Short mmCIF file of N, CA and C and ligand atoms in Angstrom, two decimals:
data_model
loop_
_atom_site.label_atom_id
_atom_site.label_comp_id
_atom_site.label_asym_id
_atom_site.label_seq_id
_atom_site.Cartn_x
_atom_site.Cartn_y
_atom_site.Cartn_z
N MET A 47 0.85 -1.19 0.00
CA MET A 47 0.00 0.00 0.00
C MET A 47 0.89 1.25 0.00
N THR A 48 0.51 2.23 -0.81
CA THR A 48 1.29 3.46 -0.89
C THR A 48 1.07 4.30 0.37
N LEU A 49 2.16 4.89 0.87
CA LEU A 49 2.07 5.73 2.07
C LEU A 49 1.45 7.08 1.69
N ARG A 50 0.40 7.48 2.39
CA ARG A 50 -0.22 8.78 2.12
C ARG A 50 0.46 9.83 2.99
N THR A 51 1.02 10.83 2.34
CA THR A 51 1.74 11.86 3.08
C THR A 51 1.34 13.24 2.59
N THR A 52 1.54 14.21 3.46
CA THR A 52 1.36 15.61 3.04
C THR A 52 2.60 16.38 3.45
N ILE A 53 2.85 17.45 2.75
CA ILE A 53 3.98 18.34 3.08
C ILE A 53 3.42 19.74 3.30
N ARG A 54 3.89 20.37 4.37
CA ARG A 54 3.43 21.74 4.66
C ARG A 54 4.54 22.49 5.38
N PRO A 55 4.45 23.84 5.44
CA PRO A 55 5.44 24.60 6.20
C PRO A 55 5.37 24.23 7.68
N ALA A 56 6.52 24.20 8.33
CA ALA A 56 6.57 23.88 9.76
C ALA A 56 6.04 25.04 10.59
N THR A 57 5.49 24.70 11.76
CA THR A 57 5.07 25.71 12.72
C THR A 57 5.86 25.49 14.02
N VAL A 58 5.77 26.48 14.88
CA VAL A 58 6.49 26.40 16.15
C VAL A 58 6.02 25.18 16.96
N ASP A 59 4.73 24.84 16.85
CA ASP A 59 4.20 23.69 17.59
C ASP A 59 4.72 22.35 17.08
N ASP A 60 5.21 22.32 15.84
CA ASP A 60 5.76 21.07 15.28
C ASP A 60 7.12 20.72 15.87
N MET A 61 7.77 21.70 16.52
CA MET A 61 9.18 21.51 16.86
C MET A 61 9.41 20.42 17.91
N ALA A 62 8.39 20.06 18.69
CA ALA A 62 8.58 18.95 19.64
C ALA A 62 8.79 17.64 18.87
N GLN A 63 7.96 17.40 17.85
CA GLN A 63 8.12 16.18 17.05
C GLN A 63 9.38 16.24 16.19
N VAL A 64 9.67 17.41 15.66
CA VAL A 64 10.90 17.58 14.87
C VAL A 64 12.12 17.29 15.74
N GLN A 65 12.09 17.81 16.97
CA GLN A 65 13.22 17.60 17.88
C GLN A 65 13.40 16.11 18.18
N ALA A 66 12.29 15.38 18.31
CA ALA A 66 12.39 13.93 18.60
C ALA A 66 13.05 13.19 17.43
N ILE A 67 12.70 13.56 16.21
CA ILE A 67 13.33 12.92 15.03
C ILE A 67 14.82 13.26 14.99
N TYR A 68 15.11 14.54 15.20
CA TYR A 68 16.52 14.95 15.13
C TYR A 68 17.33 14.30 16.25
N ALA A 69 16.73 14.18 17.44
CA ALA A 69 17.44 13.57 18.57
C ALA A 69 17.90 12.16 18.22
N HIS A 70 17.04 11.42 17.54
CA HIS A 70 17.43 10.06 17.12
C HIS A 70 18.69 10.11 16.25
N HIS A 71 18.70 11.04 15.30
CA HIS A 71 19.83 11.08 14.36
C HIS A 71 21.11 11.62 15.02
N VAL A 72 20.94 12.55 15.97
CA VAL A 72 22.13 13.03 16.70
C VAL A 72 22.74 11.88 17.50
N ARG A 73 21.88 11.11 18.16
CA ARG A 73 22.37 10.03 19.04
C ARG A 73 22.91 8.82 18.28
N ASN A 74 22.35 8.57 17.09
CA ASN A 74 22.64 7.29 16.41
C ASN A 74 23.31 7.39 15.05
N GLY A 75 23.37 8.59 14.47
CA GLY A 75 23.84 8.68 13.10
C GLY A 75 25.00 9.65 12.93
N THR A 76 25.60 9.59 11.75
CA THR A 76 26.69 10.52 11.43
C THR A 76 26.25 11.58 10.43
N GLY A 77 24.98 11.56 10.05
CA GLY A 77 24.48 12.56 9.10
C GLY A 77 24.60 13.97 9.67
N THR A 78 24.51 14.08 10.98
CA THR A 78 24.78 15.35 11.66
C THR A 78 26.03 15.19 12.52
N PHE A 79 26.82 16.24 12.56
CA PHE A 79 28.03 16.23 13.41
C PHE A 79 27.72 16.78 14.80
N GLU A 80 26.45 17.10 15.09
CA GLU A 80 26.11 17.46 16.46
C GLU A 80 26.18 16.21 17.34
N ILE A 81 26.59 16.39 18.58
CA ILE A 81 26.73 15.27 19.52
C ILE A 81 25.78 15.44 20.70
N GLU A 82 25.59 16.68 21.14
CA GLU A 82 24.60 16.99 22.19
C GLU A 82 23.27 17.26 21.51
N VAL A 83 22.20 16.66 22.01
CA VAL A 83 20.88 16.86 21.41
C VAL A 83 20.33 18.24 21.77
N PRO A 84 20.01 19.06 20.78
CA PRO A 84 19.40 20.35 21.10
C PRO A 84 17.97 20.18 21.62
N ASP A 85 17.53 21.07 22.50
CA ASP A 85 16.18 20.93 23.05
C ASP A 85 15.15 21.59 22.13
N VAL A 86 13.88 21.48 22.52
CA VAL A 86 12.80 21.99 21.67
C VAL A 86 12.94 23.50 21.47
N ALA A 87 13.30 24.21 22.52
CA ALA A 87 13.45 25.67 22.41
C ALA A 87 14.51 26.03 21.37
N GLU A 88 15.59 25.26 21.34
CA GLU A 88 16.64 25.52 20.35
C GLU A 88 16.13 25.22 18.93
N MET A 89 15.31 24.18 18.78
CA MET A 89 14.75 23.89 17.45
C MET A 89 13.78 25.00 17.03
N GLN A 90 13.07 25.56 18.00
CA GLN A 90 12.17 26.68 17.70
C GLN A 90 12.99 27.90 17.27
N ARG A 91 14.13 28.10 17.92
CA ARG A 91 15.01 29.21 17.54
C ARG A 91 15.51 29.02 16.10
N ARG A 92 15.88 27.78 15.75
CA ARG A 92 16.37 27.50 14.40
C ARG A 92 15.27 27.71 13.36
N LEU A 93 14.04 27.30 13.71
CA LEU A 93 12.91 27.52 12.80
C LEU A 93 12.74 29.01 12.53
N ALA A 94 12.76 29.81 13.58
CA ALA A 94 12.57 31.25 13.43
C ALA A 94 13.69 31.86 12.59
N GLU A 95 14.90 31.37 12.78
CA GLU A 95 16.04 31.88 12.00
C GLU A 95 15.84 31.60 10.51
N VAL A 96 15.46 30.35 10.19
CA VAL A 96 15.26 29.96 8.79
C VAL A 96 14.14 30.80 8.17
N GLN A 97 13.02 30.88 8.87
CA GLN A 97 11.87 31.62 8.33
C GLN A 97 12.20 33.11 8.19
N GLY A 98 13.00 33.62 9.14
CA GLY A 98 13.38 35.03 9.09
C GLY A 98 14.29 35.35 7.93
N ARG A 99 14.90 34.32 7.35
CA ARG A 99 15.78 34.52 6.20
C ARG A 99 15.08 34.22 4.88
N ASN A 100 13.75 34.07 4.95
CA ASN A 100 12.96 33.81 3.74
C ASN A 100 13.32 32.47 3.10
N LEU A 101 13.67 31.51 3.96
CA LEU A 101 14.00 30.16 3.48
C LEU A 101 12.95 29.17 3.99
N PRO A 102 12.77 28.06 3.29
CA PRO A 102 11.71 27.11 3.66
C PRO A 102 12.11 26.14 4.77
N PHE A 103 11.15 25.84 5.64
CA PHE A 103 11.26 24.79 6.66
C PHE A 103 9.98 23.99 6.55
N LEU A 104 10.08 22.74 6.09
CA LEU A 104 8.92 21.92 5.76
C LEU A 104 8.85 20.69 6.66
N VAL A 105 7.63 20.24 6.91
CA VAL A 105 7.45 18.94 7.56
C VAL A 105 6.58 18.08 6.65
N THR A 106 6.75 16.76 6.78
CA THR A 106 5.86 15.83 6.09
C THR A 106 5.15 15.00 7.14
N GLU A 107 3.86 14.80 6.93
CA GLU A 107 3.05 14.04 7.89
C GLU A 107 2.59 12.74 7.26
N ALA A 108 2.58 11.70 8.07
CA ALA A 108 2.04 10.40 7.65
C ALA A 108 1.35 9.79 8.86
N HIS A 109 0.21 9.21 8.65
CA HIS A 109 -0.57 8.62 9.75
C HIS A 109 -0.75 9.61 10.90
N GLY A 110 -0.95 10.88 10.56
CA GLY A 110 -1.26 11.89 11.57
C GLY A 110 -0.10 12.35 12.43
N LYS A 111 1.12 11.96 12.07
CA LYS A 111 2.27 12.46 12.84
C LYS A 111 3.36 12.93 11.89
N ILE A 112 4.27 13.69 12.42
CA ILE A 112 5.37 14.17 11.58
C ILE A 112 6.37 13.04 11.36
N ALA A 113 6.60 12.74 10.10
CA ALA A 113 7.46 11.61 9.73
C ALA A 113 8.83 12.08 9.24
N GLY A 114 8.96 13.37 9.02
CA GLY A 114 10.25 13.88 8.55
C GLY A 114 10.16 15.38 8.34
N TYR A 115 11.32 15.97 8.16
CA TYR A 115 11.34 17.42 7.93
C TYR A 115 12.57 17.77 7.10
N ALA A 116 12.50 18.96 6.52
CA ALA A 116 13.62 19.46 5.72
C ALA A 116 13.62 20.97 5.77
N TYR A 117 14.79 21.54 5.77
CA TYR A 117 14.86 22.99 5.70
C TYR A 117 16.11 23.40 4.94
N ALA A 118 16.10 24.65 4.51
CA ALA A 118 17.29 25.24 3.92
C ALA A 118 17.67 26.43 4.79
N ASN A 119 18.96 26.56 5.05
CA ASN A 119 19.44 27.73 5.76
C ASN A 119 20.61 28.31 4.97
N LEU A 120 21.08 29.47 5.35
CA LEU A 120 22.22 30.03 4.64
C LEU A 120 23.40 29.08 4.75
N TYR A 121 24.15 28.93 3.66
CA TYR A 121 25.36 28.10 3.67
C TYR A 121 26.41 28.72 4.59
N ARG A 122 26.61 30.01 4.43
CA ARG A 122 27.48 30.80 5.32
C ARG A 122 26.78 32.13 5.54
N THR A 123 27.06 32.77 6.67
CA THR A 123 26.33 34.00 6.99
C THR A 123 26.98 35.26 6.42
N ARG A 124 28.22 35.18 5.96
CA ARG A 124 28.83 36.40 5.39
C ARG A 124 28.09 36.79 4.12
N GLU A 125 27.97 38.10 3.92
CA GLU A 125 26.93 38.61 3.04
C GLU A 125 27.03 38.16 1.58
N ALA A 126 28.24 37.98 1.09
CA ALA A 126 28.35 37.59 -0.32
C ALA A 126 27.78 36.20 -0.59
N TYR A 127 27.58 35.42 0.47
CA TYR A 127 26.98 34.08 0.32
C TYR A 127 25.45 34.13 0.32
N ARG A 128 24.86 35.33 0.24
CA ARG A 128 23.42 35.45 0.54
C ARG A 128 22.50 34.76 -0.45
N PHE A 129 23.00 34.33 -1.61
CA PHE A 129 22.16 33.59 -2.57
C PHE A 129 22.43 32.09 -2.52
N THR A 130 23.21 31.64 -1.55
CA THR A 130 23.60 30.22 -1.46
C THR A 130 23.07 29.63 -0.17
N CYS A 131 22.33 28.54 -0.30
CA CYS A 131 21.76 27.91 0.90
C CYS A 131 22.25 26.47 1.04
N GLU A 132 22.02 25.92 2.22
CA GLU A 132 22.41 24.54 2.54
C GLU A 132 21.17 23.80 3.00
N ASP A 133 20.96 22.62 2.47
CA ASP A 133 19.75 21.88 2.85
C ASP A 133 20.04 20.86 3.94
N SER A 134 18.97 20.52 4.68
CA SER A 134 19.02 19.45 5.68
C SER A 134 17.72 18.66 5.57
N VAL A 135 17.82 17.33 5.59
CA VAL A 135 16.64 16.47 5.50
C VAL A 135 16.78 15.37 6.55
N TYR A 136 15.76 15.19 7.37
CA TYR A 136 15.78 14.14 8.39
C TYR A 136 14.44 13.41 8.41
N ILE A 137 14.51 12.10 8.29
CA ILE A 137 13.30 11.27 8.25
C ILE A 137 13.29 10.36 9.49
N ASP A 138 12.12 10.25 10.10
CA ASP A 138 11.92 9.29 11.19
C ASP A 138 12.30 7.90 10.67
N PRO A 139 13.16 7.17 11.40
CA PRO A 139 13.61 5.87 10.89
C PRO A 139 12.47 4.91 10.56
N ALA A 140 11.32 5.07 11.20
CA ALA A 140 10.17 4.19 10.90
C ALA A 140 9.65 4.43 9.48
N PHE A 141 10.06 5.55 8.85
CA PHE A 141 9.55 5.90 7.52
C PHE A 141 10.65 5.97 6.47
N HIS A 142 11.82 5.43 6.78
CA HIS A 142 12.92 5.49 5.81
C HIS A 142 12.59 4.71 4.54
N GLN A 143 13.18 5.17 3.44
CA GLN A 143 13.13 4.49 2.14
C GLN A 143 11.70 4.27 1.64
N GLN A 144 10.88 5.29 1.89
CA GLN A 144 9.52 5.25 1.34
C GLN A 144 9.22 6.50 0.52
N GLY A 145 10.30 7.19 0.11
CA GLY A 145 10.13 8.33 -0.79
C GLY A 145 9.91 9.67 -0.09
N LEU A 146 9.94 9.70 1.23
CA LEU A 146 9.68 10.98 1.93
C LEU A 146 10.83 11.97 1.72
N GLY A 147 12.04 11.46 1.75
CA GLY A 147 13.19 12.33 1.50
C GLY A 147 13.10 12.97 0.12
N HIS A 148 12.78 12.16 -0.87
CA HIS A 148 12.60 12.67 -2.24
C HIS A 148 11.57 13.79 -2.28
N ALA A 149 10.41 13.53 -1.69
CA ALA A 149 9.31 14.50 -1.76
C ALA A 149 9.67 15.81 -1.06
N LEU A 150 10.32 15.71 0.10
CA LEU A 150 10.70 16.93 0.83
C LEU A 150 11.76 17.72 0.07
N LEU A 151 12.77 17.03 -0.42
CA LEU A 151 13.86 17.75 -1.10
C LEU A 151 13.36 18.41 -2.38
N ASP A 152 12.47 17.73 -3.08
CA ASP A 152 11.90 18.29 -4.31
C ASP A 152 11.23 19.64 -4.01
N LYS A 153 10.41 19.65 -2.97
CA LYS A 153 9.68 20.88 -2.64
C LYS A 153 10.62 21.95 -2.09
N LEU A 154 11.60 21.52 -1.32
CA LEU A 154 12.57 22.47 -0.76
C LEU A 154 13.33 23.19 -1.87
N ILE A 155 13.77 22.44 -2.86
CA ILE A 155 14.49 23.03 -3.99
C ILE A 155 13.60 24.04 -4.71
N TYR A 156 12.36 23.64 -4.94
CA TYR A 156 11.42 24.53 -5.64
C TYR A 156 11.25 25.84 -4.87
N LEU A 157 11.03 25.75 -3.57
CA LEU A 157 10.76 26.95 -2.76
C LEU A 157 12.00 27.83 -2.62
N ALA A 158 13.16 27.21 -2.43
CA ALA A 158 14.39 28.01 -2.29
C ALA A 158 14.65 28.77 -3.59
N ALA A 159 14.44 28.12 -4.72
CA ALA A 159 14.62 28.78 -6.02
C ALA A 159 13.60 29.90 -6.18
N ALA A 160 12.35 29.62 -5.81
CA ALA A 160 11.30 30.64 -5.95
C ALA A 160 11.59 31.86 -5.08
N ASN A 161 12.31 31.65 -3.98
CA ASN A 161 12.64 32.76 -3.07
C ASN A 161 13.93 33.46 -3.48
N GLY A 162 14.49 33.10 -4.63
CA GLY A 162 15.62 33.85 -5.16
C GLY A 162 16.99 33.27 -4.88
N PHE A 163 17.04 32.11 -4.23
CA PHE A 163 18.35 31.50 -3.97
C PHE A 163 18.87 30.84 -5.24
N LYS A 164 20.18 30.84 -5.42
CA LYS A 164 20.78 30.42 -6.70
C LYS A 164 21.57 29.12 -6.61
N GLN A 165 22.07 28.79 -5.45
CA GLN A 165 22.84 27.56 -5.29
C GLN A 165 22.39 26.86 -4.02
N MET A 166 22.40 25.53 -4.06
CA MET A 166 22.12 24.76 -2.85
C MET A 166 23.26 23.78 -2.61
N ILE A 167 23.72 23.74 -1.37
CA ILE A 167 24.85 22.88 -0.99
C ILE A 167 24.34 21.84 0.00
N ALA A 168 24.82 20.61 -0.17
CA ALA A 168 24.57 19.57 0.84
C ALA A 168 25.91 19.26 1.49
N VAL A 169 25.95 19.37 2.79
CA VAL A 169 27.16 19.02 3.55
C VAL A 169 26.83 17.70 4.25
N ILE A 170 27.32 16.61 3.67
CA ILE A 170 26.87 15.28 4.08
C ILE A 170 27.87 14.66 5.05
N GLY A 171 27.32 14.24 6.19
CA GLY A 171 28.17 13.66 7.22
C GLY A 171 28.51 12.21 6.91
N GLY A 172 29.79 11.96 6.64
CA GLY A 172 30.28 10.60 6.43
C GLY A 172 30.22 10.16 4.99
N SER A 173 31.36 9.67 4.48
CA SER A 173 31.41 9.15 3.10
C SER A 173 30.49 7.96 2.92
N GLY A 174 30.17 7.28 4.03
CA GLY A 174 29.32 6.09 3.95
C GLY A 174 27.83 6.39 4.04
N ASN A 175 27.46 7.65 3.99
CA ASN A 175 26.03 8.02 4.11
C ASN A 175 25.34 7.82 2.76
N ALA A 176 25.15 6.52 2.41
CA ALA A 176 24.66 6.17 1.07
C ALA A 176 23.28 6.77 0.80
N GLY A 177 22.42 6.81 1.82
CA GLY A 177 21.07 7.33 1.61
C GLY A 177 21.09 8.80 1.21
N SER A 178 21.86 9.59 1.95
CA SER A 178 21.90 11.02 1.66
C SER A 178 22.59 11.30 0.33
N ILE A 179 23.67 10.59 0.05
CA ILE A 179 24.38 10.81 -1.22
C ILE A 179 23.47 10.43 -2.39
N ARG A 180 22.78 9.31 -2.29
CA ARG A 180 21.87 8.87 -3.35
C ARG A 180 20.73 9.87 -3.53
N LEU A 181 20.16 10.28 -2.41
CA LEU A 181 19.05 11.25 -2.46
C LEU A 181 19.47 12.51 -3.22
N HIS A 182 20.63 13.04 -2.87
CA HIS A 182 21.06 14.28 -3.50
C HIS A 182 21.43 14.08 -4.97
N GLU A 183 22.08 12.95 -5.28
CA GLU A 183 22.38 12.66 -6.70
C GLU A 183 21.11 12.67 -7.54
N LYS A 184 20.06 12.07 -7.00
CA LYS A 184 18.80 11.97 -7.76
C LYS A 184 18.15 13.34 -7.98
N HIS A 185 18.58 14.34 -7.20
CA HIS A 185 18.02 15.69 -7.36
C HIS A 185 19.02 16.63 -8.02
N GLY A 186 19.98 16.08 -8.73
CA GLY A 186 20.86 16.90 -9.56
C GLY A 186 22.07 17.47 -8.85
N PHE A 187 22.32 17.05 -7.63
CA PHE A 187 23.53 17.51 -6.94
C PHE A 187 24.72 16.69 -7.45
N VAL A 188 25.86 17.36 -7.58
CA VAL A 188 27.09 16.64 -7.92
C VAL A 188 28.12 16.88 -6.81
N GLN A 189 28.96 15.88 -6.62
CA GLN A 189 29.98 16.04 -5.58
C GLN A 189 31.00 17.07 -6.03
N VAL A 190 31.25 18.07 -5.18
CA VAL A 190 32.21 19.12 -5.52
C VAL A 190 33.39 19.12 -4.56
N GLY A 191 33.32 18.25 -3.55
CA GLY A 191 34.44 18.22 -2.62
C GLY A 191 34.29 17.12 -1.60
N LEU A 192 35.40 16.80 -0.99
CA LEU A 192 35.39 15.84 0.11
C LEU A 192 36.43 16.30 1.12
N LEU A 193 35.99 16.55 2.32
CA LEU A 193 36.89 16.97 3.38
C LEU A 193 37.18 15.75 4.23
N PRO A 194 38.37 15.18 4.12
CA PRO A 194 38.63 13.94 4.85
C PRO A 194 38.83 14.16 6.34
N LYS A 195 38.22 13.30 7.13
CA LYS A 195 38.47 13.20 8.57
C LYS A 195 38.32 14.53 9.31
N VAL A 196 37.25 15.28 8.98
CA VAL A 196 37.04 16.57 9.67
C VAL A 196 36.10 16.43 10.87
N GLY A 197 35.45 15.27 11.00
CA GLY A 197 34.57 15.05 12.15
C GLY A 197 35.06 13.88 12.98
N PHE A 198 34.73 13.91 14.28
CA PHE A 198 35.06 12.78 15.16
C PHE A 198 33.84 12.50 16.01
N LYS A 199 33.21 11.36 15.76
CA LYS A 199 31.98 10.99 16.45
C LYS A 199 31.95 9.47 16.54
N PHE A 200 31.39 8.94 17.60
CA PHE A 200 31.35 7.48 17.82
C PHE A 200 32.75 6.86 17.71
N ASP A 201 33.75 7.59 18.24
CA ASP A 201 35.13 7.09 18.29
C ASP A 201 35.75 6.84 16.92
N ARG A 202 35.28 7.57 15.91
CA ARG A 202 35.96 7.43 14.61
C ARG A 202 35.94 8.75 13.85
N TRP A 203 36.91 8.87 12.95
CA TRP A 203 37.02 10.05 12.11
C TRP A 203 36.04 9.96 10.95
N LEU A 204 35.44 11.11 10.63
CA LEU A 204 34.40 11.14 9.60
C LEU A 204 34.72 12.19 8.54
N ASP A 205 34.48 11.81 7.29
CA ASP A 205 34.62 12.76 6.18
C ASP A 205 33.35 13.62 6.07
N SER A 206 33.50 14.73 5.38
CA SER A 206 32.36 15.56 5.01
C SER A 206 32.32 15.59 3.48
N VAL A 207 31.19 15.18 2.92
CA VAL A 207 31.04 15.16 1.46
C VAL A 207 30.24 16.40 1.05
N LEU A 208 30.81 17.20 0.16
CA LEU A 208 30.13 18.42 -0.30
C LEU A 208 29.51 18.16 -1.66
N MET A 209 28.20 18.39 -1.75
CA MET A 209 27.50 18.26 -3.03
C MET A 209 26.77 19.57 -3.31
N GLN A 210 26.59 19.88 -4.59
CA GLN A 210 26.03 21.19 -4.95
C GLN A 210 25.15 21.07 -6.18
N ARG A 211 24.11 21.88 -6.25
CA ARG A 211 23.35 22.05 -7.49
C ARG A 211 22.92 23.50 -7.61
N SER A 212 22.77 23.95 -8.83
CA SER A 212 22.25 25.31 -9.01
C SER A 212 20.73 25.23 -8.97
N LEU A 213 20.11 26.36 -8.66
CA LEU A 213 18.65 26.39 -8.48
C LEU A 213 17.99 27.11 -9.64
C1 COA B 526 19.03 10.42 3.92
C2 COA B 526 17.55 10.36 4.27
C3 COA B 526 17.03 11.77 4.46
C4 COA B 526 16.82 9.70 3.10
O1 COA B 526 15.43 9.76 3.34
P1 COA B 526 14.43 8.60 2.82
O2 COA B 526 13.05 9.12 2.96
O3 COA B 526 14.75 7.33 3.49
O4 COA B 526 14.85 8.53 1.29
P2 COA B 526 13.94 8.16 0.04
O5 COA B 526 13.05 6.99 0.38
O6 COA B 526 13.26 9.38 -0.49
O7 COA B 526 15.05 7.65 -0.98
C5 COA B 526 15.95 8.53 -1.62
C6 COA B 526 16.94 7.70 -2.42
O8 COA B 526 17.98 7.26 -1.56
C7 COA B 526 18.02 5.84 -1.52
N1 COA B 526 18.31 5.46 -0.15
C8 COA B 526 17.66 5.87 0.97
N2 COA B 526 18.23 5.32 2.05
C9 COA B 526 19.25 4.58 1.60
C10 COA B 526 20.24 3.79 2.24
N3 COA B 526 20.29 3.64 3.57
N4 COA B 526 21.18 3.17 1.48
C11 COA B 526 21.16 3.31 0.14
N5 COA B 526 20.26 4.06 -0.54
C12 COA B 526 19.32 4.67 0.19
C13 COA B 526 16.67 5.38 -1.99
O9 COA B 526 16.70 4.08 -2.52
C14 COA B 526 16.36 6.44 -3.03
O10 COA B 526 17.06 6.22 -4.23
P3 COA B 526 16.27 5.72 -5.54
O11 COA B 526 15.29 6.81 -5.88
O12 COA B 526 17.36 5.54 -6.54
O13 COA B 526 15.57 4.42 -5.16
C15 COA B 526 17.29 9.49 5.53
O14 COA B 526 17.92 8.24 5.37
C16 COA B 526 17.77 10.13 6.80
O15 COA B 526 17.01 10.79 7.51
N6 COA B 526 19.07 9.91 7.12
C17 COA B 526 19.71 10.39 8.33
C18 COA B 526 19.93 11.87 8.33
C19 COA B 526 20.76 12.36 7.16
O16 COA B 526 21.84 11.89 6.90
N7 COA B 526 20.19 13.39 6.49
C20 COA B 526 20.85 14.08 5.43
C21 COA B 526 21.49 15.30 6.01
S1 COA B 526 21.85 16.46 4.69
#
């Protein structure tokens, strides 16, 4: 049976569920280089920052709960980077590999372009992050760099894979 999902802009009230999804990935994955789990208030601060920069923050719902989220934020804050954004996509592990990442990234790219952004960068944690690398390849990102051993998490050194597409 096909999973019925909807995508909509995130609200401040969504951040408790968003924080729970992110907490799983901080604790168990290398997709993020954060090690301490940010609290709900911090996720609300991040939402406000993204929205204040005219960038999209989206959630996808399935079976009446938030199953994943994606947002774009500035790649760097120095002013000449103002047309370049960086995407982030996180899916609840119960909903992995059911097309939610595809659907969120598709809409995120559309909205960031519509808001005037010209380049999107993916900073992917770990060379072995096959899901994220595949997801971005399918949306036209190409690898533009690899920073070897710049992260240290779970007692091992981690690469950062840089992928980019124009909008
Ligand atoms: C990466 C992530 C967002 C993918 O989300 P998803 O909803 O499971 O992905 P989708 O079902 O839309 O699949 C996207 C593509 O990646 C592939 N894929 C997904 N997970 C995969 C995995 N673990 N290994 C290999 N390929 C994978 C899918 O097969 C699909 O490719 P296809 O269209 O050629 O079949 C999800 O695994 C996740 O939340 N990972 C942890 C956090 C992370 O690393 N986020 C990226 C930070 S930028």
